[in-house]
CSV table of C-alpha atoms in Angstrom, one decimal:
chain,number,residue,atom,x,y,z
A,1,MET,CA,4.1,40.4,87.4
A,2,ARG,CA,6.9,42.9,87.7
A,3,GLY,CA,4.4,45.8,88.1
A,4,LEU,CA,2.8,44.1,91.2
A,5,SER,CA,6.0,43.7,93.1
A,6,THR,CA,6.8,47.3,92.9
A,7,VAL,CA,3.5,48.6,94.0
A,8,PRO,CA,3.9,47.5,97.8
A,9,VAL,CA,7.6,48.8,97.7
A,10,ALA,CA,6.3,52.2,96.5
A,11,ILE,CA,3.5,52.2,99.1
A,12,LEU,CA,6.1,51.2,101.8
A,13,SER,CA,8.4,54.0,100.8
A,14,ALA,CA,5.6,56.5,100.8
A,15,LEU,CA,4.6,55.5,104.4
A,16,LEU,CA,8.1,55.8,105.6
A,17,VAL,CA,8.5,59.2,104.1
A,18,PHE,CA,5.2,60.3,105.6
A,19,ALA,CA,6.0,58.9,109.2
A,20,SER,CA,9.4,60.7,109.3
A,21,VAL,CA,7.8,64.1,108.2
A,22,SER,CA,4.8,63.9,110.5
A,23,ALA,CA,6.6,62.7,113.6
A,24,PRO,CA,7.1,65.7,116.2
A,25,PRO,CA,10.5,67.3,116.5
A,26,HIS,CA,12.4,66.7,119.7
A,27,LEU,CA,12.0,69.7,122.1
A,28,ALA,CA,15.3,70.1,124.0
A,29,GLY,CA,14.0,72.7,126.3
A,30,GLN,CA,11.2,70.2,127.7
A,31,THR,CA,12.5,68.3,130.8
A,32,THR,CA,11.2,66.9,133.7
A,33,THR,CA,14.5,66.2,135.5
A,34,ALA,CA,17.3,68.1,137.1
A,35,SER,CA,21.0,67.5,137.6
A,36,ILE,CA,23.8,67.8,140.2
A,37,THR,CA,27.3,68.9,139.2
A,38,GLY,CA,30.3,69.8,141.2
A,39,GLN,CA,33.9,69.6,141.9
A,40,VAL,CA,35.7,67.6,144.7
A,41,ARG,CA,39.0,69.2,146.2
A,42,ASP,CA,41.0,68.9,149.4
A,43,GLU,CA,41.6,71.6,151.7
A,44,THR,CA,44.5,73.2,149.9
A,45,GLY,CA,42.4,73.5,146.7
A,46,ALA,CA,43.9,70.5,144.7
A,47,VAL,CA,41.3,68.4,142.8
A,48,ILE,CA,40.8,64.8,143.9
A,49,PRO,CA,40.4,62.4,140.8
A,50,GLU,CA,38.6,59.1,141.0
A,51,ALA,CA,36.5,60.1,144.3
A,52,SER,CA,33.4,58.2,144.9
A,53,LEU,CA,30.1,60.0,145.0
A,54,THR,CA,26.7,59.0,145.8
A,55,VAL,CA,23.7,61.1,145.2
A,56,THR,CA,20.7,59.9,147.1
A,57,ASN,CA,17.1,61.3,146.8
A,58,THR,CA,16.1,61.6,150.6
A,59,GLU,CA,12.4,61.0,149.9
A,60,THR,CA,12.5,57.9,147.9
A,61,GLY,CA,15.9,56.4,148.6
A,62,LEU,CA,16.9,56.5,144.9
A,63,ALA,CA,20.7,56.4,144.9
A,64,ARG,CA,23.0,57.1,141.9
A,65,ALA,CA,26.8,56.6,142.0
A,66,ALA,CA,29.3,58.6,140.2
A,67,THR,CA,33.0,59.1,140.2
A,68,THR,CA,35.3,62.3,139.6
A,69,ASP,CA,37.2,62.9,136.3
A,70,THR,CA,40.8,63.8,136.2
A,71,ASN,CA,39.7,67.4,137.1
A,72,GLY,CA,37.7,66.3,140.1
A,73,ARG,CA,34.4,67.0,138.5
A,74,TYR,CA,31.3,65.1,138.6
A,75,ARG,CA,27.8,65.4,136.9
A,76,VAL,CA,24.7,63.3,137.9
A,77,GLN,CA,21.9,63.8,135.4
A,78,ASN,CA,18.2,62.9,134.8
A,79,LEU,CA,17.3,63.1,138.6
A,80,PRO,CA,13.7,63.3,139.3
A,81,VAL,CA,12.9,66.6,141.4
A,82,GLY,CA,13.0,66.3,145.1
A,83,SER,CA,15.3,66.6,148.2
A,84,TYR,CA,19.0,65.1,147.6
A,85,GLN,CA,22.1,64.4,149.7
A,86,VAL,CA,25.5,64.0,148.1
A,87,ASP,CA,28.0,61.6,149.9
A,88,ALA,CA,31.6,61.9,148.9
A,89,SER,CA,34.6,59.7,149.9
A,90,TYR,CA,38.2,59.0,149.0
A,91,ALA,CA,41.0,57.0,150.7
A,92,GLY,CA,43.0,59.3,153.2
A,93,PHE,CA,40.2,61.7,153.6
A,94,LYS,CA,37.2,62.1,155.9
A,95,SER,CA,34.0,61.3,153.9
A,96,VAL,CA,31.7,64.4,153.6
A,97,THR,CA,27.8,64.6,153.3
A,98,ARG,CA,26.1,67.6,151.8
A,99,SER,CA,22.4,67.5,152.5
A,100,GLY,CA,19.6,69.9,152.1
A,101,ILE,CA,19.6,70.1,148.4
A,102,THR,CA,16.4,70.7,146.7
A,103,LEU,CA,16.1,70.2,142.9
A,104,THR,CA,13.2,71.7,140.8
A,105,VAL,CA,12.6,71.0,137.2
A,106,GLY,CA,15.4,71.8,134.7
A,107,GLN,CA,17.6,72.7,137.5
A,108,ALA,CA,21.4,72.1,137.2
A,109,ALA,CA,22.6,72.5,141.0
A,110,THR,CA,26.3,72.9,141.6
A,111,VAL,CA,27.4,71.1,144.9
A,112,ASP,CA,31.2,71.4,145.4
A,113,ILE,CA,32.7,69.3,148.0
A,114,THR,CA,35.9,69.9,150.2
A,115,LEU,CA,37.4,66.7,151.7
A,116,PRO,CA,39.5,67.2,154.9
A,117,VAL,CA,42.4,64.9,155.5
A,118,GLY,CA,41.5,62.0,157.9
A,119,SER,CA,40.5,58.3,157.6
A,120,VAL,CA,37.3,57.4,155.9
A,121,ALA,CA,35.7,56.2,159.0
A,122,GLU,CA,35.4,59.9,160.0
A,123,ARG,CA,32.6,61.9,158.6
A,124,VAL,CA,31.7,65.5,157.9
A,125,GLU,CA,28.1,66.6,157.4
A,126,VAL,CA,27.2,69.7,155.8
A,127,THR,CA,23.5,70.9,155.5
A,128,ALA,CA,22.9,73.5,153.1
A,129,GLU,CA,20.6,74.5,150.2
A,130,ALA,CA,21.8,74.5,146.7
A,131,PRO,CA,22.3,78.1,145.3
A,132,LEU,CA,19.3,79.7,143.7
A,133,VAL,CA,21.2,81.3,140.8
A,134,ASP,CA,22.3,78.7,138.3
A,135,VAL,CA,25.8,79.8,137.0
A,136,ASN,CA,25.9,76.9,134.5
A,137,THR,CA,23.3,78.0,132.1
A,138,ALA,CA,22.0,81.3,130.6
A,139,VAL,CA,18.3,80.0,130.4
A,140,LEU,CA,15.6,82.2,132.2
A,141,GLY,CA,13.0,80.1,134.0
A,142,GLY,CA,10.7,80.2,136.8
A,143,LEU,CA,8.9,77.7,139.1
A,144,VAL,CA,5.8,78.2,140.9
A,145,ASP,CA,5.9,76.0,143.9
A,146,GLN,CA,3.0,73.7,145.3
A,147,ARG,CA,2.7,76.2,148.4
A,148,ALA,CA,2.2,79.3,146.4
A,149,ILE,CA,-0.3,77.5,144.2
A,150,GLN,CA,-2.2,76.5,147.5
A,151,ASP,CA,-1.7,79.9,149.2
A,152,LEU,CA,-2.5,82.3,146.5
A,153,PRO,CA,-6.1,83.6,145.7
A,154,LEU,CA,-6.2,82.2,142.1
A,155,ASN,CA,-9.5,82.1,139.9
A,156,GLY,CA,-9.6,78.5,138.9
A,157,ARG,CA,-5.8,77.9,139.4
A,158,SER,CA,-5.4,78.8,135.6
A,159,PHE,CA,-1.9,78.5,134.5
A,160,ILE,CA,-2.1,81.8,132.8
A,161,GLU,CA,-2.5,83.5,136.4
A,162,LEU,CA,0.5,81.4,137.4
A,163,ALA,CA,2.5,82.6,134.2
A,164,ASN,CA,2.0,86.2,135.5
A,165,LEU,CA,3.9,85.3,138.6
A,166,GLN,CA,7.2,85.2,136.6
A,167,ALA,CA,9.3,88.3,136.0
A,168,GLY,CA,8.8,89.8,132.5
A,169,THR,CA,5.4,88.1,132.0
A,170,VAL,CA,2.2,90.4,131.6
A,171,ASN,CA,-1.3,89.9,130.1
A,172,ALA,CA,-1.3,91.2,126.5
A,173,ILE,CA,-4.1,93.9,126.3
A,174,THR,CA,-3.7,94.3,122.6
A,175,GLY,CA,-4.6,91.6,119.9
A,176,GLY,CA,-7.9,90.6,118.5
A,177,ARG,CA,-9.5,87.5,119.5
A,178,SER,CA,-10.6,85.4,116.5
A,179,GLU,CA,-10.5,81.9,115.0
A,180,SER,CA,-7.2,82.9,113.5
A,181,GLN,CA,-5.5,84.5,116.7
A,182,GLY,CA,-7.3,82.4,119.3
A,183,TYR,CA,-10.1,83.3,121.7
A,184,GLY,CA,-8.1,82.8,125.0
A,185,GLN,CA,-6.3,85.2,127.1
A,186,LYS,CA,-3.0,86.4,125.7
A,187,LEU,CA,0.4,86.7,127.4
A,188,SER,CA,3.5,88.8,126.6
A,189,ILE,CA,6.8,87.2,127.6
A,190,SER,CA,9.8,89.4,127.7
A,191,GLY,CA,8.0,91.6,125.0
A,192,GLY,CA,7.2,88.6,122.7
A,193,ARG,CA,3.6,87.4,122.3
């Protein structure tokens, strides 16, 4: 009887070990969202802690609230791609709206806000795009937008042809095509295969 009770335990243990080994690792570089970060200051440059912010997707109406920390900084993560506006307010200051912020996949847009002194009922609207250079990360990436895909003369709209639009990416002419090395077209990205 003792041998029978240890068999199911051994099988269960083996299955758990197999499941943990065969599970795919988390890929940190794979993302489908973006984020908005920034700092809220007054006109003298002093930071404003506990300022209220609302980040709104202007296409879907999705709104996320945030509050600045003691250094006047805020971060709103996991935002779907699209167009956004950021509303900031604090007692004794005019509320400010920054609009025209377009987020792409993996982007961390920096939207700093300056609140002028005045009543909260007064409002200042600033329309501007987020900067194209992301100073928050050293990651090199590119995005081919929908208009480029539609307007470019692509043969079958292959992702290989779209990849060649990015800096540092070329078709790799060398390298054999075989079962072990693959039959498809090969790319060289920044010198690597």
